[in-house]
Protein backbone atom coordinates (compact mmCIF):
# COMPACT_ATOMS: atom_id res chain seq x y z
CA UNK A 1 0.00 0.00 0.00
CA UNK A 2 2.83 2.36 0.87
CA UNK A 3 4.39 1.69 -2.56
CA UNK A 4 1.13 2.46 -4.39
CA UNK A 5 0.63 5.60 -2.33
CA UNK A 6 4.18 6.72 -3.12
CA UNK A 7 3.70 6.01 -6.85
CA UNK A 8 0.40 7.86 -6.91
CA UNK A 9 1.98 10.85 -5.22
CA UNK A 10 4.81 10.92 -7.74
CA UNK A 11 2.41 10.67 -10.65
CA UNK A 12 0.28 13.53 -9.33
CA UNK A 13 3.37 15.71 -9.00
CA UNK A 14 4.62 14.77 -12.45
CA UNK A 15 7.87 13.63 -10.89
CA UNK A 16 7.67 9.96 -11.84
CA UNK A 17 7.59 10.77 -15.55
CA UNK A 18 10.63 13.00 -15.19
CA UNK A 19 12.49 10.32 -13.22
CA UNK A 20 11.68 7.67 -15.82
CA UNK A 21 12.67 10.04 -18.63
CA UNK A 22 15.95 10.83 -16.91
CA UNK A 23 16.66 7.14 -16.38
CA UNK A 24 15.89 6.29 -20.01
CA UNK A 25 18.00 9.22 -21.19
CA UNK A 26 20.95 8.06 -19.12
CA UNK A 27 20.63 4.52 -20.48
CA UNK A 28 20.36 5.84 -24.02
CA UNK A 29 23.37 8.12 -23.64
CA UNK A 30 25.69 5.93 -21.63
CA UNK A 31 24.37 2.35 -21.67
CA UNK A 32 26.45 -0.32 -20.01
CA UNK A 33 29.53 0.65 -21.97
CA UNK A 34 31.14 3.66 -20.30
CA UNK A 35 32.59 4.69 -23.68
CA UNK A 36 29.20 4.95 -25.42
CA UNK A 37 28.71 8.56 -24.42
CA UNK A 38 32.21 9.44 -25.60
CA UNK A 39 31.53 7.94 -29.02
CA UNK A 40 28.27 9.87 -29.29
CA UNK A 41 29.86 13.28 -28.70
CA UNK A 42 33.09 12.87 -30.66
CA UNK A 43 32.90 14.33 -34.17
CA UNK A 44 35.26 14.48 -37.14
CA UNK A 45 35.46 18.29 -36.98
CA UNK A 46 39.10 19.31 -36.49
CA UNK A 47 40.36 22.69 -35.35
CA UNK A 48 42.07 24.82 -38.00
CA UNK A 49 44.99 25.58 -35.69
CA UNK A 50 45.54 22.00 -34.43
CA UNK A 51 44.19 18.81 -36.02
CA UNK A 52 44.39 17.02 -32.67
CA UNK A 53 41.72 19.32 -31.24
CA UNK A 54 38.38 17.66 -32.10
CA UNK A 55 34.96 19.22 -31.62
CA UNK A 56 32.86 17.54 -28.90
CA UNK A 57 29.19 17.67 -29.84
CA UNK A 58 26.28 18.21 -27.45
CA UNK A 59 23.73 15.48 -26.81
CA UNK A 60 20.81 17.83 -27.35
CA UNK A 61 19.75 20.55 -29.75
CA UNK A 62 19.35 24.24 -28.91
CA UNK A 63 15.59 23.73 -29.03
CA UNK A 64 15.77 20.82 -26.58
CA UNK A 65 17.93 22.89 -24.23
CA UNK A 66 15.33 25.68 -24.28
CA UNK A 67 12.60 23.13 -23.54
CA UNK A 68 14.50 21.62 -20.61
CA UNK A 69 15.13 25.09 -19.19
CA UNK A 70 11.46 26.04 -19.68
CA UNK A 71 12.84 29.11 -21.42
CA UNK A 72 10.81 32.15 -22.35
CA UNK A 73 13.48 33.05 -24.87
CA UNK A 74 15.89 31.80 -27.48
CA UNK A 75 19.61 32.25 -27.02
CA UNK A 76 20.91 35.32 -28.86
CA UNK A 77 23.48 38.12 -28.70
CA UNK A 78 22.63 41.80 -28.51
CA UNK A 79 25.86 43.45 -29.65
CA UNK A 80 25.71 47.07 -28.46
CA UNK A 81 28.30 49.25 -30.15
CA UNK A 82 28.98 53.00 -30.00
CA UNK A 83 31.34 55.72 -28.88
CA UNK A 84 32.58 55.98 -25.32
CA UNK A 85 29.83 57.85 -23.49
CA UNK A 86 27.10 56.73 -25.89
CA UNK A 87 25.23 54.87 -23.15
CA UNK A 88 26.16 51.27 -24.04
CA UNK A 89 26.87 50.12 -20.49
CA UNK A 90 23.94 52.05 -19.03
CA UNK A 91 21.29 50.61 -21.34
CA UNK A 92 22.98 47.19 -21.32
CA UNK A 93 22.82 46.95 -17.53
CA UNK A 94 19.24 48.20 -17.44
CA UNK A 95 18.17 45.75 -20.14
CA UNK A 96 19.81 42.83 -18.32
CA UNK A 97 17.85 43.61 -15.15
CA UNK A 98 14.59 44.14 -17.00
CA UNK A 99 14.88 40.85 -18.90
CA UNK A 100 15.69 38.92 -15.73
CA UNK A 101 12.67 40.48 -14.00
CA UNK A 102 10.60 39.11 -16.91
CA UNK A 103 11.99 35.62 -16.27
CA UNK A 104 14.27 35.71 -19.30
CA UNK A 105 17.79 34.29 -19.13
CA UNK A 106 20.19 37.20 -19.78
CA UNK A 107 23.76 38.17 -18.96
CA UNK A 108 25.74 41.33 -19.69
CA UNK A 109 29.32 41.27 -20.94
CA UNK A 110 30.79 44.74 -20.49
CA UNK A 111 33.89 45.98 -22.32
CA UNK A 112 35.73 47.23 -19.23
CA UNK A 113 34.65 44.33 -17.02
CA UNK A 114 36.04 41.77 -19.48
CA UNK A 115 39.45 43.46 -19.24
CA UNK A 116 39.52 42.81 -15.48
CA UNK A 117 39.82 39.07 -16.09
CA UNK A 118 39.55 37.23 -19.39
CA UNK A 119 41.24 39.97 -21.40
CA UNK A 120 43.39 41.54 -18.67
CA UNK A 121 46.56 40.73 -20.63
CA UNK A 122 45.47 42.74 -23.68
CA UNK A 123 46.34 46.36 -24.33
CA UNK A 124 44.88 48.88 -26.77
CA UNK A 125 47.01 48.37 -29.86
CA UNK A 126 45.10 47.58 -33.05
CA UNK A 127 46.07 43.91 -32.71
CA UNK A 128 45.03 43.67 -29.06
CA UNK A 129 41.74 45.42 -29.69
CA UNK A 130 40.94 42.98 -32.47
CA UNK A 131 41.81 40.02 -30.22
CA UNK A 132 39.69 41.53 -27.45
CA UNK A 133 36.68 41.61 -29.78
CA UNK A 134 37.38 38.18 -31.26
CA UNK A 135 37.30 36.67 -27.77
CA UNK A 136 34.11 38.46 -26.81
CA UNK A 137 32.45 37.32 -30.02
CA UNK A 138 33.29 33.72 -29.16
CA UNK A 139 32.22 34.07 -25.51
CA UNK A 140 28.93 35.75 -26.44
CA UNK A 141 28.22 32.91 -28.88
CA UNK A 142 28.77 30.38 -26.08
CA UNK A 143 26.28 32.23 -23.89
CA UNK A 144 23.77 32.38 -26.76
CA UNK A 145 24.24 28.68 -27.46
CA UNK A 146 23.45 27.92 -23.81
CA UNK A 147 20.07 29.61 -24.18
CA UNK A 148 21.03 32.96 -22.67
CA UNK A 149 20.54 36.40 -24.21
CA UNK A 150 24.08 37.81 -24.12
CA UNK A 151 24.22 41.60 -23.96
CA UNK A 152 27.62 42.93 -24.99
CA UNK A 153 28.63 46.57 -24.44
CA UNK A 154 31.80 47.36 -26.39
CA UNK A 155 32.94 50.37 -28.44
CA UNK A 156 33.87 47.87 -31.17
CA UNK A 157 34.84 50.68 -33.57
CA UNK A 158 35.57 48.72 -36.76
CA UNK A 159 32.98 47.20 -39.06
CA UNK A 160 35.26 44.28 -39.92
CA UNK A 161 35.52 43.08 -36.32
CA UNK A 162 31.76 43.39 -35.82
CA UNK A 163 31.19 41.35 -38.97
CA UNK A 164 33.55 38.69 -37.64
CA UNK A 165 31.48 38.49 -34.46
CA UNK A 166 28.35 38.15 -36.58
CA UNK A 167 29.97 35.39 -38.63
CA UNK A 168 30.86 33.44 -35.46
CA UNK A 169 27.18 33.41 -34.57
CA UNK A 170 26.03 32.69 -38.11
CA UNK A 171 28.17 29.56 -38.28
CA UNK A 172 26.29 28.17 -35.27
CA UNK A 173 22.89 29.45 -36.43
CA UNK A 174 22.68 31.84 -33.47
CA UNK A 175 20.81 35.17 -33.65
CA UNK A 176 23.12 38.19 -33.69
CA UNK A 177 21.53 41.60 -33.25
CA UNK A 178 23.73 44.64 -33.81
CA UNK A 179 22.57 47.58 -31.68
CA UNK A 180 23.97 51.02 -32.53
CA UNK A 181 24.05 53.45 -29.59
CA UNK A 182 23.96 56.42 -31.93
CA UNK A 183 24.91 59.80 -30.45
CA UNK A 184 26.87 62.74 -31.92
CA UNK A 185 30.49 62.94 -30.79
CA UNK A 186 29.86 66.25 -29.02
CA UNK A 187 27.12 64.65 -26.90
CA UNK A 188 29.30 61.69 -25.95
CA UNK A 189 32.18 64.02 -25.15
CA UNK A 190 29.98 66.26 -23.01
CA UNK A 191 29.00 63.23 -20.95
CA UNK A 192 32.57 61.91 -20.59
CA UNK A 193 31.70 59.66 -17.59
CA UNK A 194 35.27 58.37 -17.21
CA UNK A 195 37.12 61.56 -18.11
CA UNK A 196 38.69 59.85 -21.12
CA UNK A 197 37.82 62.50 -23.70
CA UNK A 198 39.49 65.11 -21.53
CA UNK A 199 42.65 62.99 -21.37
CA UNK A 200 42.54 62.35 -25.12
CA UNK A 201 42.16 66.07 -25.91
CA UNK A 202 45.12 66.79 -23.63
CA UNK A 203 47.26 64.23 -25.46
CA UNK A 204 47.43 61.98 -22.39
CA UNK A 205 45.52 59.15 -24.06
CA UNK A 206 46.50 58.00 -27.54
CA UNK A 207 44.42 56.13 -30.14
CA UNK A 208 41.16 57.10 -28.46
CA UNK A 209 38.09 56.32 -30.56
CA UNK A 210 36.41 59.43 -31.90
CA UNK A 211 39.41 61.70 -31.27
CA UNK A 212 42.50 60.27 -32.96
CA UNK A 213 41.13 56.86 -33.93
CA UNK A 214 38.07 56.38 -36.15
CA UNK A 215 34.68 54.94 -35.26
CA UNK A 216 33.05 53.21 -38.21
CA UNK A 217 29.32 53.50 -37.66
CA UNK A 218 27.20 50.41 -38.47
CA UNK A 219 25.66 50.54 -41.92
CA UNK A 220 22.71 48.20 -41.34
CA UNK A 221 22.23 47.63 -37.60
CA UNK A 222 19.15 45.72 -36.51
CA UNK A 223 18.42 48.33 -33.81
CA UNK A 224 19.38 52.01 -33.53
CA UNK A 225 19.25 53.76 -30.14
CA UNK A 226 19.67 57.53 -30.25
CA UNK A 227 20.36 57.65 -26.52
CA UNK A 228 20.43 61.47 -26.50
CA UNK A 229 16.78 61.37 -27.55
CA UNK A 230 15.57 58.26 -25.71
CA UNK A 231 15.50 57.64 -21.97
CA UNK A 232 17.07 54.48 -20.58
CA UNK A 233 13.58 53.05 -20.13
CA UNK A 234 12.62 53.88 -23.72
CA UNK A 235 15.85 52.35 -25.01
CA UNK A 236 15.15 49.11 -23.13
CA UNK A 237 11.55 49.00 -24.35
CA UNK A 238 12.70 49.47 -27.94
CA UNK A 239 15.13 46.54 -27.68
CA UNK A 240 12.56 44.31 -25.97
CA UNK A 241 9.93 45.10 -28.62
CA UNK A 242 12.40 44.21 -31.37
CA UNK A 243 13.30 40.96 -29.62
CA UNK A 244 9.61 40.09 -29.50
CA UNK A 245 9.19 40.82 -33.21
CA UNK A 246 12.18 38.58 -33.97
CA UNK A 247 10.65 35.76 -31.90
CA UNK A 248 13.61 35.69 -29.52
CA UNK A 249 11.52 36.41 -26.43
CA UNK A 250 8.06 34.93 -25.94
CA UNK A 251 6.61 37.07 -23.15
Coordinates of C-alpha atoms in Angstrom, one line a residue:
X1 CA 0.0 0.0 0.0
X2 CA 2.8 2.4 0.9
X3 CA 4.4 1.7 -2.6
X4 CA 1.1 2.5 -4.4
X5 CA 0.6 5.6 -2.3
X6 CA 4.2 6.7 -3.1
X7 CA 3.7 6.0 -6.9
X8 CA 0.4 7.9 -6.9
X9 CA 2.0 10.8 -5.2
X10 CA 4.8 10.9 -7.7
X11 CA 2.4 10.7 -10.7
X12 CA 0.3 13.5 -9.3
X13 CA 3.4 15.7 -9.0
X14 CA 4.6 14.8 -12.4
X15 CA 7.9 13.6 -10.9
X16 CA 7.7 10.0 -11.8
X17 CA 7.6 10.8 -15.6
X18 CA 10.6 13.0 -15.2
X19 CA 12.5 10.3 -13.2
X20 CA 11.7 7.7 -15.8
X21 CA 12.7 10.0 -18.6
X22 CA 15.9 10.8 -16.9
X23 CA 16.7 7.1 -16.4
X24 CA 15.9 6.3 -20.0
X25 CA 18.0 9.2 -21.2
X26 CA 20.9 8.1 -19.1
X27 CA 20.6 4.5 -20.5
X28 CA 20.4 5.8 -24.0
X29 CA 23.4 8.1 -23.6
X30 CA 25.7 5.9 -21.6
X31 CA 24.4 2.3 -21.7
X32 CA 26.4 -0.3 -20.0
X33 CA 29.5 0.7 -22.0
X34 CA 31.1 3.7 -20.3
X35 CA 32.6 4.7 -23.7
X36 CA 29.2 4.9 -25.4
X37 CA 28.7 8.6 -24.4
X38 CA 32.2 9.4 -25.6
X39 CA 31.5 7.9 -29.0
X40 CA 28.3 9.9 -29.3
X41 CA 29.9 13.3 -28.7
X42 CA 33.1 12.9 -30.7
X43 CA 32.9 14.3 -34.2
X44 CA 35.3 14.5 -37.1
X45 CA 35.5 18.3 -37.0
X46 CA 39.1 19.3 -36.5
X47 CA 40.4 22.7 -35.4
X48 CA 42.1 24.8 -38.0
X49 CA 45.0 25.6 -35.7
X50 CA 45.5 22.0 -34.4
X51 CA 44.2 18.8 -36.0
X52 CA 44.4 17.0 -32.7
X53 CA 41.7 19.3 -31.2
X54 CA 38.4 17.7 -32.1
X55 CA 35.0 19.2 -31.6
X56 CA 32.9 17.5 -28.9
X57 CA 29.2 17.7 -29.8
X58 CA 26.3 18.2 -27.4
X59 CA 23.7 15.5 -26.8
X60 CA 20.8 17.8 -27.3
X61 CA 19.7 20.5 -29.7
X62 CA 19.4 24.2 -28.9
X63 CA 15.6 23.7 -29.0
X64 CA 15.8 20.8 -26.6
X65 CA 17.9 22.9 -24.2
X66 CA 15.3 25.7 -24.3
X67 CA 12.6 23.1 -23.5
X68 CA 14.5 21.6 -20.6
X69 CA 15.1 25.1 -19.2
X70 CA 11.5 26.0 -19.7
X71 CA 12.8 29.1 -21.4
X72 CA 10.8 32.1 -22.3
X73 CA 13.5 33.0 -24.9
X74 CA 15.9 31.8 -27.5
X75 CA 19.6 32.3 -27.0
X76 CA 20.9 35.3 -28.9
X77 CA 23.5 38.1 -28.7
X78 CA 22.6 41.8 -28.5
X79 CA 25.9 43.4 -29.6
X80 CA 25.7 47.1 -28.5
X81 CA 28.3 49.3 -30.2
X82 CA 29.0 53.0 -30.0
X83 CA 31.3 55.7 -28.9
X84 CA 32.6 56.0 -25.3
X85 CA 29.8 57.9 -23.5
X86 CA 27.1 56.7 -25.9
X87 CA 25.2 54.9 -23.1
X88 CA 26.2 51.3 -24.0
X89 CA 26.9 50.1 -20.5
X90 CA 23.9 52.1 -19.0
X91 CA 21.3 50.6 -21.3
X92 CA 23.0 47.2 -21.3
X93 CA 22.8 46.9 -17.5
X94 CA 19.2 48.2 -17.4
X95 CA 18.2 45.7 -20.1
X96 CA 19.8 42.8 -18.3
X97 CA 17.9 43.6 -15.1
X98 CA 14.6 44.1 -17.0
X99 CA 14.9 40.8 -18.9
X100 CA 15.7 38.9 -15.7
X101 CA 12.7 40.5 -14.0
X102 CA 10.6 39.1 -16.9
X103 CA 12.0 35.6 -16.3
X104 CA 14.3 35.7 -19.3
X105 CA 17.8 34.3 -19.1
X106 CA 20.2 37.2 -19.8
X107 CA 23.8 38.2 -19.0
X108 CA 25.7 41.3 -19.7
X109 CA 29.3 41.3 -20.9
X110 CA 30.8 44.7 -20.5
X111 CA 33.9 46.0 -22.3
X112 CA 35.7 47.2 -19.2
X113 CA 34.7 44.3 -17.0
X114 CA 36.0 41.8 -19.5
X115 CA 39.4 43.5 -19.2
X116 CA 39.5 42.8 -15.5
X117 CA 39.8 39.1 -16.1
X118 CA 39.6 37.2 -19.4
X119 CA 41.2 40.0 -21.4
X120 CA 43.4 41.5 -18.7
X121 CA 46.6 40.7 -20.6
X122 CA 45.5 42.7 -23.7
X123 CA 46.3 46.4 -24.3
X124 CA 44.9 48.9 -26.8
X125 CA 47.0 48.4 -29.9
X126 CA 45.1 47.6 -33.1
X127 CA 46.1 43.9 -32.7
X128 CA 45.0 43.7 -29.1
X129 CA 41.7 45.4 -29.7
X130 CA 40.9 43.0 -32.5
X131 CA 41.8 40.0 -30.2
X132 CA 39.7 41.5 -27.4
X133 CA 36.7 41.6 -29.8
X134 CA 37.4 38.2 -31.3
X135 CA 37.3 36.7 -27.8
X136 CA 34.1 38.5 -26.8
X137 CA 32.4 37.3 -30.0
X138 CA 33.3 33.7 -29.2
X139 CA 32.2 34.1 -25.5
X140 CA 28.9 35.7 -26.4
X141 CA 28.2 32.9 -28.9
X142 CA 28.8 30.4 -26.1
X143 CA 26.3 32.2 -23.9
X144 CA 23.8 32.4 -26.8
X145 CA 24.2 28.7 -27.5
X146 CA 23.5 27.9 -23.8
X147 CA 20.1 29.6 -24.2
X148 CA 21.0 33.0 -22.7
X149 CA 20.5 36.4 -24.2
X150 CA 24.1 37.8 -24.1
X151 CA 24.2 41.6 -24.0
X152 CA 27.6 42.9 -25.0
X153 CA 28.6 46.6 -24.4
X154 CA 31.8 47.4 -26.4
X155 CA 32.9 50.4 -28.4
X156 CA 33.9 47.9 -31.2
X157 CA 34.8 50.7 -33.6
X158 CA 35.6 48.7 -36.8
X159 CA 33.0 47.2 -39.1
X160 CA 35.3 44.3 -39.9
X161 CA 35.5 43.1 -36.3
X162 CA 31.8 43.4 -35.8
X163 CA 31.2 41.3 -39.0
X164 CA 33.6 38.7 -37.6
X165 CA 31.5 38.5 -34.5
X166 CA 28.3 38.1 -36.6
X167 CA 30.0 35.4 -38.6
X168 CA 30.9 33.4 -35.5
X169 CA 27.2 33.4 -34.6
X170 CA 26.0 32.7 -38.1
X171 CA 28.2 29.6 -38.3
X172 CA 26.3 28.2 -35.3
X173 CA 22.9 29.4 -36.4
X174 CA 22.7 31.8 -33.5
X175 CA 20.8 35.2 -33.7
X176 CA 23.1 38.2 -33.7
X177 CA 21.5 41.6 -33.3
X178 CA 23.7 44.6 -33.8
X179 CA 22.6 47.6 -31.7
X180 CA 24.0 51.0 -32.5
X181 CA 24.0 53.4 -29.6
X182 CA 24.0 56.4 -31.9
X183 CA 24.9 59.8 -30.4
X184 CA 26.9 62.7 -31.9
X185 CA 30.5 62.9 -30.8
X186 CA 29.9 66.3 -29.0
X187 CA 27.1 64.7 -26.9
X188 CA 29.3 61.7 -26.0
X189 CA 32.2 64.0 -25.2
X190 CA 30.0 66.3 -23.0
X191 CA 29.0 63.2 -20.9
X192 CA 32.6 61.9 -20.6
X193 CA 31.7 59.7 -17.6
X194 CA 35.3 58.4 -17.2
X195 CA 37.1 61.6 -18.1
X196 CA 38.7 59.8 -21.1
X197 CA 37.8 62.5 -23.7
X198 CA 39.5 65.1 -21.5
X199 CA 42.6 63.0 -21.4
X200 CA 42.5 62.4 -25.1
X201 CA 42.2 66.1 -25.9
X202 CA 45.1 66.8 -23.6
X203 CA 47.3 64.2 -25.5
X204 CA 47.4 62.0 -22.4
X205 CA 45.5 59.2 -24.1
X206 CA 46.5 58.0 -27.5
X207 CA 44.4 56.1 -30.1
X208 CA 41.2 57.1 -28.5
X209 CA 38.1 56.3 -30.6
X210 CA 36.4 59.4 -31.9
X211 CA 39.4 61.7 -31.3
X212 CA 42.5 60.3 -33.0
X213 CA 41.1 56.9 -33.9
X214 CA 38.1 56.4 -36.1
X215 CA 34.7 54.9 -35.3
X216 CA 33.1 53.2 -38.2
X217 CA 29.3 53.5 -37.7
X218 CA 27.2 50.4 -38.5
X219 CA 25.7 50.5 -41.9
X220 CA 22.7 48.2 -41.3
X221 CA 22.2 47.6 -37.6
X222 CA 19.1 45.7 -36.5
X223 CA 18.4 48.3 -33.8
X224 CA 19.4 52.0 -33.5
X225 CA 19.2 53.8 -30.1
X226 CA 19.7 57.5 -30.2
X227 CA 20.4 57.7 -26.5
X228 CA 20.4 61.5 -26.5
X229 CA 16.8 61.4 -27.5
X230 CA 15.6 58.3 -25.7
X231 CA 15.5 57.6 -22.0
X232 CA 17.1 54.5 -20.6
X233 CA 13.6 53.0 -20.1
X234 CA 12.6 53.9 -23.7
X235 CA 15.9 52.3 -25.0
X236 CA 15.1 49.1 -23.1
X237 CA 11.6 49.0 -24.3
X238 CA 12.7 49.5 -27.9
X239 CA 15.1 46.5 -27.7
X240 CA 12.6 44.3 -26.0
X241 CA 9.9 45.1 -28.6
X242 CA 12.4 44.2 -31.4
X243 CA 13.3 41.0 -29.6
X244 CA 9.6 40.1 -29.5
X245 CA 9.2 40.8 -33.2
X246 CA 12.2 38.6 -34.0
X247 CA 10.6 35.8 -31.9
X248 CA 13.6 35.7 -29.5
X249 CA 11.5 36.4 -26.4
X250 CA 8.1 34.9 -25.9
X251 CA 6.6 37.1 -23.1

